[in-house]
Structures are given as C-alpha cells and as structure tokens.
Coordinates of C-alpha atoms in Angstrom, one line a residue:
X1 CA -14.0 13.0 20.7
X2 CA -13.2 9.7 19.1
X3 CA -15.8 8.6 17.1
X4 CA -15.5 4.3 18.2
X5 CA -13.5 2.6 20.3
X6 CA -13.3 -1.5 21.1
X7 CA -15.9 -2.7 23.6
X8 CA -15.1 -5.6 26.0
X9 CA -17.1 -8.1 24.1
X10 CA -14.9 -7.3 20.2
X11 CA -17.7 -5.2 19.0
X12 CA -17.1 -2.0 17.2
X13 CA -18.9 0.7 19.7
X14 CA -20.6 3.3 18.0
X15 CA -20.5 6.1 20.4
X16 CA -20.2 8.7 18.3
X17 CA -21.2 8.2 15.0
X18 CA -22.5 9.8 12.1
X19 CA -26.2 10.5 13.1
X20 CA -27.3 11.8 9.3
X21 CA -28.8 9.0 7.8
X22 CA -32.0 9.3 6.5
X23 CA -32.9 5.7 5.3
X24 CA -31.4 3.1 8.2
X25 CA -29.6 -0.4 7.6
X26 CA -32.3 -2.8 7.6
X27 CA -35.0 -0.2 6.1
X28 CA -36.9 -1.6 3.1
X29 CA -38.3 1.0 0.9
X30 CA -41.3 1.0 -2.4
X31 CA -39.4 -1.0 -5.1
X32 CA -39.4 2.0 -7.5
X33 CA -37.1 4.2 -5.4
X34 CA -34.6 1.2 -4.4
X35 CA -34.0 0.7 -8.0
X36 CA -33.2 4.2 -8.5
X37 CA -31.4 4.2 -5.5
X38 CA -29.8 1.2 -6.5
X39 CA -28.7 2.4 -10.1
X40 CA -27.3 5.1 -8.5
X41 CA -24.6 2.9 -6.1
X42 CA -23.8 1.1 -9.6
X43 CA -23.0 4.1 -11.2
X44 CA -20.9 6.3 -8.6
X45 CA -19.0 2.7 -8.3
X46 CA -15.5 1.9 -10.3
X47 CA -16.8 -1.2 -10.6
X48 CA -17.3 -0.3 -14.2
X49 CA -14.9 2.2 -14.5
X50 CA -11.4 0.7 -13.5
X51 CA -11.7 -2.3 -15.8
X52 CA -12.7 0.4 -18.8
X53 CA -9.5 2.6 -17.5
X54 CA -7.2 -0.8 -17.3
X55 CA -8.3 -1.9 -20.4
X56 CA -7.1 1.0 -22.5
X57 CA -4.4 2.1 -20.7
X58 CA -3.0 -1.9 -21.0
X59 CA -4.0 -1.9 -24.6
X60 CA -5.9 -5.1 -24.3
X61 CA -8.4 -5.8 -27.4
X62 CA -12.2 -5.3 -27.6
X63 CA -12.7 -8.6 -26.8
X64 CA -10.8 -8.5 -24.0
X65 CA -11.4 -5.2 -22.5
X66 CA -15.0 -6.5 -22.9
X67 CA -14.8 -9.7 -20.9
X68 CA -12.6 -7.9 -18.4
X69 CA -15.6 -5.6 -17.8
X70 CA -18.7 -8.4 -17.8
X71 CA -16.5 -10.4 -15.2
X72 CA -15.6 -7.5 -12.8
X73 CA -19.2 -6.8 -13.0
X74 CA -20.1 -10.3 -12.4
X75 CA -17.6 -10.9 -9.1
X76 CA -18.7 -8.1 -7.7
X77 CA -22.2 -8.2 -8.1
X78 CA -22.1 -11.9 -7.1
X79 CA -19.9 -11.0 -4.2
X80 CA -22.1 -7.8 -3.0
X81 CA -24.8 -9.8 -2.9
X82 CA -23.4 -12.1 -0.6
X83 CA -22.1 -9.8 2.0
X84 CA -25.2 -8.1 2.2
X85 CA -27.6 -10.8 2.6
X86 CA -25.2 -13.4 4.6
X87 CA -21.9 -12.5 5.5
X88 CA -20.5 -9.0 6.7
X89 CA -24.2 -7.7 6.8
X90 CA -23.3 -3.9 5.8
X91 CA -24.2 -2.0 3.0
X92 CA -21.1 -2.5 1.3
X93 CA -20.3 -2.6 -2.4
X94 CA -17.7 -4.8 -3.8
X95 CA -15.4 -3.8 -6.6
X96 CA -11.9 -3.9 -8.0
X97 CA -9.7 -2.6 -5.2
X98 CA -7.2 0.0 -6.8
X99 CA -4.6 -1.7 -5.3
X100 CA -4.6 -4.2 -8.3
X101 CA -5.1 -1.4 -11.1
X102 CA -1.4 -0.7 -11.7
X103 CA -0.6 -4.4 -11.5
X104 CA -3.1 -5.6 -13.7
X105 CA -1.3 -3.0 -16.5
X106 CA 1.9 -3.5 -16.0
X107 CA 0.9 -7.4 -16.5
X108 CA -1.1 -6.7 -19.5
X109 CA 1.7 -5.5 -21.2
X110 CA 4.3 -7.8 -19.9
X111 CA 2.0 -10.7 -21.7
X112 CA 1.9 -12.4 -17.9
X113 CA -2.2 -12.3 -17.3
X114 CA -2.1 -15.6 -17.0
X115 CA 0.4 -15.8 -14.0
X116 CA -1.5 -13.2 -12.5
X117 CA -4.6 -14.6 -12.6
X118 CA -2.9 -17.5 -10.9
X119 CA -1.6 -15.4 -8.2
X120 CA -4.7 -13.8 -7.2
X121 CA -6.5 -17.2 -7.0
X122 CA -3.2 -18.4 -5.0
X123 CA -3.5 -15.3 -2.6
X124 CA -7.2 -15.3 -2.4
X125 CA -7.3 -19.1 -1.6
X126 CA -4.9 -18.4 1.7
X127 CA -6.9 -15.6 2.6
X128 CA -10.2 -17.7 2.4
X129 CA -8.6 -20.3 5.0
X130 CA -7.3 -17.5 7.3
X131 CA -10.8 -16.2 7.1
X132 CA -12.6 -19.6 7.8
X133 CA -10.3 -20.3 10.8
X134 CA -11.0 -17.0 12.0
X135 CA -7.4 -15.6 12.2
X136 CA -8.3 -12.5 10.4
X137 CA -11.5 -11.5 12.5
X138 CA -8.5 -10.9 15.2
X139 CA -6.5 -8.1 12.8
X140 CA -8.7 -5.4 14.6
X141 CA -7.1 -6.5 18.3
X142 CA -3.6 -6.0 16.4
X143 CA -4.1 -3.3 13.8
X144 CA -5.6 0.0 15.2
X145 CA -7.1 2.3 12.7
X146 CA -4.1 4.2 12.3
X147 CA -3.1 1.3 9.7
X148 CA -6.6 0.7 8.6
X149 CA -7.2 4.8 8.6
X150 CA -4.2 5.3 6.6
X151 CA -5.0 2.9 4.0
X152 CA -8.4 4.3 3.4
X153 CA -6.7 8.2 3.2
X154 CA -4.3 6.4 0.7
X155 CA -6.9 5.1 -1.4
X156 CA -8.7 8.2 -1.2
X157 CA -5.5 10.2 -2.5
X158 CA -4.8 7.5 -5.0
X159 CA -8.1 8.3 -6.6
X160 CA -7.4 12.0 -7.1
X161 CA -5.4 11.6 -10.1
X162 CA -7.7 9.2 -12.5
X163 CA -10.7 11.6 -11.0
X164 CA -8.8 14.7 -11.7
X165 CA -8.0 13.3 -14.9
X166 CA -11.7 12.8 -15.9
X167 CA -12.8 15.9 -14.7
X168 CA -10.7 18.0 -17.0
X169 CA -11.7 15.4 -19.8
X170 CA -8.3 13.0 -19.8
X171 CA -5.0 14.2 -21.2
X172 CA -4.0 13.8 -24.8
X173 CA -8.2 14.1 -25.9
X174 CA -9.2 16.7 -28.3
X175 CA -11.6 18.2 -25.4
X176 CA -9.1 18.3 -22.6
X177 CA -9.5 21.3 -20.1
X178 CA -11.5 23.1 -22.9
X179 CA -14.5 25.4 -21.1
X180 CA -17.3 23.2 -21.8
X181 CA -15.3 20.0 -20.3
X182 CA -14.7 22.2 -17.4
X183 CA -18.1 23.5 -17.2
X184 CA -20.2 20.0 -17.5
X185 CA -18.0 18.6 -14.9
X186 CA -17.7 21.7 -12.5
X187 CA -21.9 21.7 -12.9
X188 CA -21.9 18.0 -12.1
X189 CA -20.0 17.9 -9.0
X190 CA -21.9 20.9 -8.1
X191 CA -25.2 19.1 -7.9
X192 CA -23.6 16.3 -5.7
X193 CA -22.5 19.0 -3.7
X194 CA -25.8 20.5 -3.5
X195 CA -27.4 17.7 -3.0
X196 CA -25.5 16.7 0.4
X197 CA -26.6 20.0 1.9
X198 CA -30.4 19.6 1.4
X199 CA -32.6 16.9 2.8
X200 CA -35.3 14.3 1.4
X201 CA -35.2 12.8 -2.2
X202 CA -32.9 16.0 -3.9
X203 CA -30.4 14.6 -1.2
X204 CA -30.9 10.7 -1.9
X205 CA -31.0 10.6 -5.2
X206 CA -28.1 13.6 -5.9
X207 CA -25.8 11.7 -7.7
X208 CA -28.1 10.3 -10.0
X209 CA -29.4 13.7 -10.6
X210 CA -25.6 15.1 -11.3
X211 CA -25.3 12.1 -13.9
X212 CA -28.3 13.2 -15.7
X213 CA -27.4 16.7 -15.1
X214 CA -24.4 16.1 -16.7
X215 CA -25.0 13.8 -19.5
X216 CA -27.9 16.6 -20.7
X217 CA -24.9 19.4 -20.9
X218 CA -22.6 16.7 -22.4
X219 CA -25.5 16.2 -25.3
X220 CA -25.6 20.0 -26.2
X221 CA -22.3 20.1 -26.5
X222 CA -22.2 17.2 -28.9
X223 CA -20.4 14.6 -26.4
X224 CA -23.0 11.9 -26.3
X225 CA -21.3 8.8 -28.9
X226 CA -23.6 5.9 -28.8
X227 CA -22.4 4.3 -31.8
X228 CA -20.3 1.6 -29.4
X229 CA -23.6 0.8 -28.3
X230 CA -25.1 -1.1 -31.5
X231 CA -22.1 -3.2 -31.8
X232 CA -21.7 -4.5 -28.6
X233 CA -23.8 -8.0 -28.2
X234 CA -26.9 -8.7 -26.3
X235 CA -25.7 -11.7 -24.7
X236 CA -22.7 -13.1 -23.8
X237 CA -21.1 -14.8 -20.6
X238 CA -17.8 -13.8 -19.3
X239 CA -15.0 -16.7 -20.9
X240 CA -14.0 -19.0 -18.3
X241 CA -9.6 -18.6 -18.4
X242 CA -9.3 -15.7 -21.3
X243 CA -5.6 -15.1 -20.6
X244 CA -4.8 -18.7 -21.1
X245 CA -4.5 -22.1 -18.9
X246 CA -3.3 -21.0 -15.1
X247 CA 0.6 -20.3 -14.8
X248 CA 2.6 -19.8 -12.1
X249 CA 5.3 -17.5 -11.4
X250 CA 7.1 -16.9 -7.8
X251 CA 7.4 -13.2 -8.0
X252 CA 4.0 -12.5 -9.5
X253 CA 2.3 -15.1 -7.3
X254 CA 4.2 -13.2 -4.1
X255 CA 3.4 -10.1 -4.8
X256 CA 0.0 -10.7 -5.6
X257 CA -0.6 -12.4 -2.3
X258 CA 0.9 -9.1 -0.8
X259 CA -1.2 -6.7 -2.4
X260 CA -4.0 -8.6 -1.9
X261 CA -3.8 -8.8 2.2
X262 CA -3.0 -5.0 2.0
X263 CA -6.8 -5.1 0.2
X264 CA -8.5 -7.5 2.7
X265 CA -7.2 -4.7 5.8
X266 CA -8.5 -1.8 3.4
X267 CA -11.4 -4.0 3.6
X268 CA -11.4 -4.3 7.0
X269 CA -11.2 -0.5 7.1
X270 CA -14.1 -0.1 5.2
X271 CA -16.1 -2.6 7.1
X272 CA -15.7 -0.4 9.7
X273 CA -15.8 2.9 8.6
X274 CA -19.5 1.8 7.2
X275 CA -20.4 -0.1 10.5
X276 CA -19.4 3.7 12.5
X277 CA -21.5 5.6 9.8
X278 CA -24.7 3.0 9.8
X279 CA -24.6 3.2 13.8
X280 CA -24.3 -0.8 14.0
X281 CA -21.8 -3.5 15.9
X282 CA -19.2 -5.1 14.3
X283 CA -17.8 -8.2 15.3
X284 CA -14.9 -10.6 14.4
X285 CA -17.2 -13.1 13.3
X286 CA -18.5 -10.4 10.3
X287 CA -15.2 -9.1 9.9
X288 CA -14.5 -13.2 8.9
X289 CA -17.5 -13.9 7.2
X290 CA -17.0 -10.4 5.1
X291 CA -13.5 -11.5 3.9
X292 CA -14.2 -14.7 3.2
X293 CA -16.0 -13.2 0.8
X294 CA -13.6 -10.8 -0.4
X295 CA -11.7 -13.7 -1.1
X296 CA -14.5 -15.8 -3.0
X297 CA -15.0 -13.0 -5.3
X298 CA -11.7 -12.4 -6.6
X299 CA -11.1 -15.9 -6.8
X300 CA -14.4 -15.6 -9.0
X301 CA -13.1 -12.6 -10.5
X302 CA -9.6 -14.6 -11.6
X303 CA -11.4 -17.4 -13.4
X304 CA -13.0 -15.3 -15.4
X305 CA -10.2 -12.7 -16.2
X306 CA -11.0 -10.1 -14.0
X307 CA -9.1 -8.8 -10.8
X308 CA -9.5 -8.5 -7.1
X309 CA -12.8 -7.2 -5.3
X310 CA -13.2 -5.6 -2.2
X311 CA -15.1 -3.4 -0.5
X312 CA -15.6 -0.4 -2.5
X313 CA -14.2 2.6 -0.4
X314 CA -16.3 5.4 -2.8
X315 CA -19.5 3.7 -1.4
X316 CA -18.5 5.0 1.7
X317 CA -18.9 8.4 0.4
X318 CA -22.3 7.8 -1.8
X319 CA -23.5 7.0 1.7
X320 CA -22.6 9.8 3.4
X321 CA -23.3 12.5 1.0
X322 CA -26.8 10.6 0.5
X323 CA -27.4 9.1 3.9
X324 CA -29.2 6.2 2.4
X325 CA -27.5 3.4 4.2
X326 CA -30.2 0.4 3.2
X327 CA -28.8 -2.7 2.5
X328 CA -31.8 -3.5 0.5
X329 CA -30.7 -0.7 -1.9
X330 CA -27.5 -2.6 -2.0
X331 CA -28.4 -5.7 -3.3
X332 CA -30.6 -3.9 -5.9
X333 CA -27.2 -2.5 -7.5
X334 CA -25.7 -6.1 -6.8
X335 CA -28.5 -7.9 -9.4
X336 CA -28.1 -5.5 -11.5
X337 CA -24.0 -6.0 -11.8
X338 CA -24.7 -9.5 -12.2
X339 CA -27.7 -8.8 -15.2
X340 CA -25.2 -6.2 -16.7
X341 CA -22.2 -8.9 -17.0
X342 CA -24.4 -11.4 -19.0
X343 CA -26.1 -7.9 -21.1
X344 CA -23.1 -6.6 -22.4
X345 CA -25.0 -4.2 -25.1
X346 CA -26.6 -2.3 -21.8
X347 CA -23.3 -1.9 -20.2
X348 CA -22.1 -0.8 -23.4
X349 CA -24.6 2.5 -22.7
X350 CA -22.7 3.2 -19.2
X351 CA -19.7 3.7 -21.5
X352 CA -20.9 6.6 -23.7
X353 CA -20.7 8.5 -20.4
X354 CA -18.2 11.3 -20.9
X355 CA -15.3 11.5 -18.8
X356 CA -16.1 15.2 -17.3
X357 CA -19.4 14.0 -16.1
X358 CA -17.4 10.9 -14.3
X359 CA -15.1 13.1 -12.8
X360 CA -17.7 15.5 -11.8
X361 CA -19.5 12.7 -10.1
X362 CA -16.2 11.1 -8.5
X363 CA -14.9 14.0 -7.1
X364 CA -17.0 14.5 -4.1
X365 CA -17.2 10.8 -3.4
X366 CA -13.5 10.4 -3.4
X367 CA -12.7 13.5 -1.1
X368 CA -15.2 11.8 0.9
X369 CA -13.2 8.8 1.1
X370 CA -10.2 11.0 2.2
X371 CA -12.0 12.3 4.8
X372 CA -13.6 9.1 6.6
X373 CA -9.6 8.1 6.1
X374 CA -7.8 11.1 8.0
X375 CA -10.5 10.5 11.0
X376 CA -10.0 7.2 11.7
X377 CA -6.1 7.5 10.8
X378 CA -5.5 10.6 12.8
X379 CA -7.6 9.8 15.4
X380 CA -6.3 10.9 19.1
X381 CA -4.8 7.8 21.5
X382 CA -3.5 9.7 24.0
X383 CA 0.3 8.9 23.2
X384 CA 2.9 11.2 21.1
X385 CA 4.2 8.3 19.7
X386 CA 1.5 6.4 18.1
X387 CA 0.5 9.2 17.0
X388 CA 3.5 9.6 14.3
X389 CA 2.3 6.1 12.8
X390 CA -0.4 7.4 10.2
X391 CA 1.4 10.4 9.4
X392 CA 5.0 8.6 8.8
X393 CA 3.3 5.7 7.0
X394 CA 1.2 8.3 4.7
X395 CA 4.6 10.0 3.8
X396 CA 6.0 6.5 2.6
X397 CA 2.9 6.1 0.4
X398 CA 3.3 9.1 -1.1
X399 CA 7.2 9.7 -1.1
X400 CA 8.7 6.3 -1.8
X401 CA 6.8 6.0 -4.9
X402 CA 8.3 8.7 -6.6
X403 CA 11.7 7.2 -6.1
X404 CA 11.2 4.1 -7.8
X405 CA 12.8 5.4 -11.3
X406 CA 16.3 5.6 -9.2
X407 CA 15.7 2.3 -7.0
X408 CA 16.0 0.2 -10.0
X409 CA 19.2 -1.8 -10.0
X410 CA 19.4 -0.8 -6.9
X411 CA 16.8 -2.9 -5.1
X412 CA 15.5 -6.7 -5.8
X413 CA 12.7 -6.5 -9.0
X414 CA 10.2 -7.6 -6.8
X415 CA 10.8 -4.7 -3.8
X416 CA 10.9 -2.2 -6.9
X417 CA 7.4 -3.0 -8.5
X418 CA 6.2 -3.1 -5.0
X419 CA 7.6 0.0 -3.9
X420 CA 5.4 2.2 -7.0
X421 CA 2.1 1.1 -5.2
X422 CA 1.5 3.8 -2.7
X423 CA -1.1 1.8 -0.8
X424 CA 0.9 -1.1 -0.5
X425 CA 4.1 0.9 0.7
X426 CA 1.6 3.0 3.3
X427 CA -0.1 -0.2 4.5
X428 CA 3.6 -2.2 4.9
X429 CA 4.7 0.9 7.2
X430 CA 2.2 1.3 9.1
X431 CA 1.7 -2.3 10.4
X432 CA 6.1 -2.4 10.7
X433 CA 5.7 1.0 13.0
X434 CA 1.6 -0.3 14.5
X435 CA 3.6 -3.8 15.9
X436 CA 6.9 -2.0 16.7
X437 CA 5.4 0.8 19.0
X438 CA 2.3 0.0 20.1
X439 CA 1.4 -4.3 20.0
X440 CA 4.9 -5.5 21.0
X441 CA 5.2 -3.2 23.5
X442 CA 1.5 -3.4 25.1
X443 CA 2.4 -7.3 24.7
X444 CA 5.7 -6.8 26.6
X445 CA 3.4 -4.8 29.7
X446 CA 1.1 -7.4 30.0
X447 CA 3.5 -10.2 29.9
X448 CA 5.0 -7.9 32.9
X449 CA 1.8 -7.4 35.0
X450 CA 1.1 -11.1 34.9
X451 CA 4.2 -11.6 36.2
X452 CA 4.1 -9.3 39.2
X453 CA 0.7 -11.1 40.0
X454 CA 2.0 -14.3 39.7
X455 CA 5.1 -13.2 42.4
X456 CA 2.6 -11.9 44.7

C-alpha cells in the first residue's frame, strides 16, 4: 500500500504512515529530558562530523578546520531554529548536505575556497528568489518521489563508506579493525539497535545511551584523548570571509549552483519523508518557506567559511528508531549548535569521541535513511515504465562514478568533476527520465482531453 499520495488541495496525505511515535510534533516535554533529547539529535548529527572529516581529509590548518566547524555549527543551528519555529514547521535538523563534502575537498586543495564560497552564496541566492516566488513549492507536482526517493537512497548509500570507515576505526590508524575497535563499535550499534525494539525512555534516549556505552568501552581500552580539549579556546566567533575576499569563477560557480538544487530536492525529500513519519500535511507554502531557509543558511554558512545546509537526512532515522518526533526537542539541539559555535573548547570535547563509537552510532541511522529512501523511491504507480526511473537513475549514481578515472580527456572538466558525485549523477537522471516518461507525457494527455472538450 503506498504509504502518501497528493491530495486535491497540494497537501501531502498521510494515509499510511508510520504510526510509532511516542512523543508527537507539537508535544512539549519537562525541560530536563528535552535537553537530553536534544543533545542526542546534536550528536547522531554530521553536523559536527563532516566539517571534522573535510577538514583533515583537505588538509586545512587548525585554525581553519576550527572555524570550518564553529560556522557549520552556527548555520545550522541558526537555520534549524528557523524551520522549526517559522518556516517548514517539521522536526528537521539542518546540516551540511553530503552533496558538498567531496567538493569542498577537492577545493581545499585546489587553493579555490574562496570561489566556492562565492558560488554557494551565488547558487543559494537564486534558490532564495525561486523560493520567495514560490516556484519551488511546485517541484512536488513535477518531481514524484521516485526522484526525491532516489536521492534520499543515494545519500543513504553515500554514507556507508565514511560510517563503515569509522566503525572499523578509519584506514591507515594504528587501531584499525583490531578486536577492541570492532567490539566498542559492534556494542554501540547494538544498543541503538536495542533500543528501537523496546519502548519508553531505553527507546528515546538509545543513542545517547550507545554513545555513553561506547565512550565507557573506548576509556578501558585507553581511547579517550582529551588533551585537544585544553588547547582549544573558550570563546571565539566564526571569521567573517576566512578563505579570502569573494571570487568568482564560471565553472565553480556552475557547478555549485547544480549541486546545490540537487540538495534543496534532497531537501524536499526529507521534508516529506518527516511530514509521512510525524503524520502531518505538507504544503507548497512549507515546502517554500523550508527552502528559503535552506538557502539562508548556506548563504550564512558561506560568509563564514562553511558549506551548504540542508535538511539532515540521518535525523530522519534518529526519529524513527526513537520515535520522539517533538519539534521542541529540535530547537533544543538547534541553541545548543549555535552556543557550541561561539564555545569552541566544549566542541573541542565532541572531538575526543573515537571513531568506532561514531560508526557504531551512524550505522543504524544511516541504514535507516536507506530505508525511508527505497520506499518512497520504489514505491508502486501502477505503470512498468515509471517504475524503471529509481532503479536506472540509482545505477547511474552508483556506476557512472566509478568511470570518472577514464572520462577524463574525454569529457568537458566540468561534466567530469560532476560526474564523481553519485547524488548529483542519480538526481540529474532521474528528473531527465521523471520529465521524459511521466510529466511531458501526462502534460501531452491533458493538453489532449482539453482539446476533445473543447471540439465537443
């Protein structure tokens, strides 16, 4: 049975959908457990984690890698906050879309931060007037969720090897794979596992309880380092422009503008996804409001040398696994982004975390995230045809990828560096095949039936 479908009026039906939440959208619960509740979206979250990952896999500097970090945080905590108390009204979490993560590196070490800093505010601007003019509130009456399904799977997927990576304790490290890594991460994503099978607090609070699980085992193996902790400051803003004064470059500027629309309809996806699970409407003028502040953010986000947010597709699966869908819990985890951007010593503490007990965690959220994907991409419609979209589209995300060694040369720069992101060569296929088999055609019928009227 499908689990939504589109109502008369443009609101997202919710026949259907996931009836195991425990605490409900607009439920306010005792401060106490929303803070825990709230630390616990914050940390299940890459909104901490991908600018740590980009960071050293880019090679930027301590300084750097530092502001990179307190002005994610800071974008998406300003931008959460937002959509949960006045735009897109779900209990979404914003964060940097991993659609930008092998962008931002391959900038980094090409020296061209700047320029892509420029881009993202180029692309984010457009995407704020499309919003405001409400042209992208209409995606959903184009785009079924066979493109926005597909992106979500892809995500999902993409996440497997960073999360795989973690658990096992990162390639190249002198604990990699060894049987304590293996065994504080296995225990970890055990009690998230756990967790989702029980009911009342052990359920809510499950990944909180897997990180403290985990960071106990980590300490009696000797993997607890807190000696980045005393020399990180106490207080220190994000800089305004670190990479520079802004600088424009075509193909940068292009392709950011690209990825980033591929982001706003994961976005979209999400939005979705989270409405079906909560139970609640959805309508274009949310679906606007929420990506005009998707947009705002990463603008935010740019200024201050970090890189797009979005709606977090991982919080997807924190609410699922803990059915606590309170937007009130939401905004909790959003102040505290936004204290732990200006605190950089506390954040500092969220980095001693080992890397097994952040794969243990991420593991169950991310399959998750795969899962809410291949429903909504694979969804029935009744028609052989559109039902090859998701799958072709998810084989071009995950095939054409591996080619790009031997398309060099071969294929413009720009189509090349494009073509290694997996999500953006999914998305791009799916909307080509989406408008090719099922809008143009549909458009083509009705233009048809209004004629015959009109001759009658």
């Amino acid at each position: 049975m499908s689990l939504s479908h589109e109502s008369t009026d443009g609101n997202l039906s919710v026949e259907g959908a996931d009836q195991n939440l425990t605490i409900d959208t607009e439920q306010s619960i005792p401060l106490p457990r929303k803070v825990a509740l709230g630390a616990q979206q914050l940390l299940v979250s890459n909104v901490w984690l991908d600018p740590l990952f980009i960071g050293s896999a880019a090679g930027l500097g301590a300084a750097l890698s530092t502001n990179l970090l307190t002005a994610t945080l800071l974008a998406a905590g300003v931008a959460t906050l937002l959509q949960t108390t006045k735009l897109v009204k779900l209990p979404v979490v914003e964060g940097p879309s991993s659609a930008f993560s092998p962008l931002a590196i391959a900038y980094a070490k090409a020296g061209s931060l700047a320029a892509a800093g420029t881009g993202l505010l180029i692309g984010a601007a457009i995407v704020l007037l499309a919003a405001a003019t409400g042209v992208l509130g209409k995606i959903r009456r184009v785009l079924s969720s066979a493109v926005t399904g597909t992106i979500i799977l892809l995500v999902g997927l993409s996440l497997a090897g960073f999360t795989i990576q973690e658990f096992f304790g990162m390639p190249g490290t002198e604990n990699f794979a060894t049987p304590s890594t293996i065994l504080i991460a296995t225990v970890t994503t055990a009690v998230v596992v756990l967790g989702g099978m029980f009911t009342g607090k052990f359920r809510s609070f499950c990944f909180l309880i897997a990180l403290v699980v985990g960071n106990l085992l980590a300490f009696a193996f000797g993997r607890l380092d807190f000696s980045g902790v005393s020399a990180a400051p106490w207080l220190r803003f994000p800089t305004l422009l670190p990479y520079g004064s802004l600088t424009f470059d075509l193909g940068i500027t292009v392709t950011m503008c690209i990825v980033f629309f591929v982001a706003v309809v994961e976005a979209i996806g999400i939005y979705e996804a989270t409405a079906r699970l909560t139970r609640l409407p959805l309508t274009e003028r949310q679906i606007n409001a929420g990506v005009a502040g998707e947009a705002g953010g990463s603008m935010l986000s740019a200024l201050f040398g970090g890189f797009g947010t979005t709606a977090y597709a991982q919080n997807l699966g924190v609410v699922r696994i803990t059915g606590i869908g309170s937007r009130f819990v939401v905004r909790v985890a959003a102040l505290m982004m936004i204290a732990l951007a200006m605190f950089p010593k506390v954040a500092a503490v969220l980095v001693t975390t080992p890397a097994p007990v952040i794969g243990g965690l991420f593991l169950p959220a991310a399959a998750t995230v795969v899962i809410t994907g291949a429903q909504a991409a694979f969804r029935d419609r009744g028609n052989s045809t559109h039902n090859l979209i998701a799958p072709l589209a998810l084989m071009a995300g995950l095939g054409v990828p591996a080619l790009t060694g031997s398309l060099v040369g071969v294929w413009p720069e720009l189509v090349v560096q494009l073509a290694t992101q997996g999500i953006v060569v999914g998305a791009v296929v799916a909307i080509v095949l989406e408008c090719l088999f099922v809008v143009i055609p549909n458009a083509l019928a009705r233009r048809g039936n209004r004629k015959s009227k009109s001759t009658l």
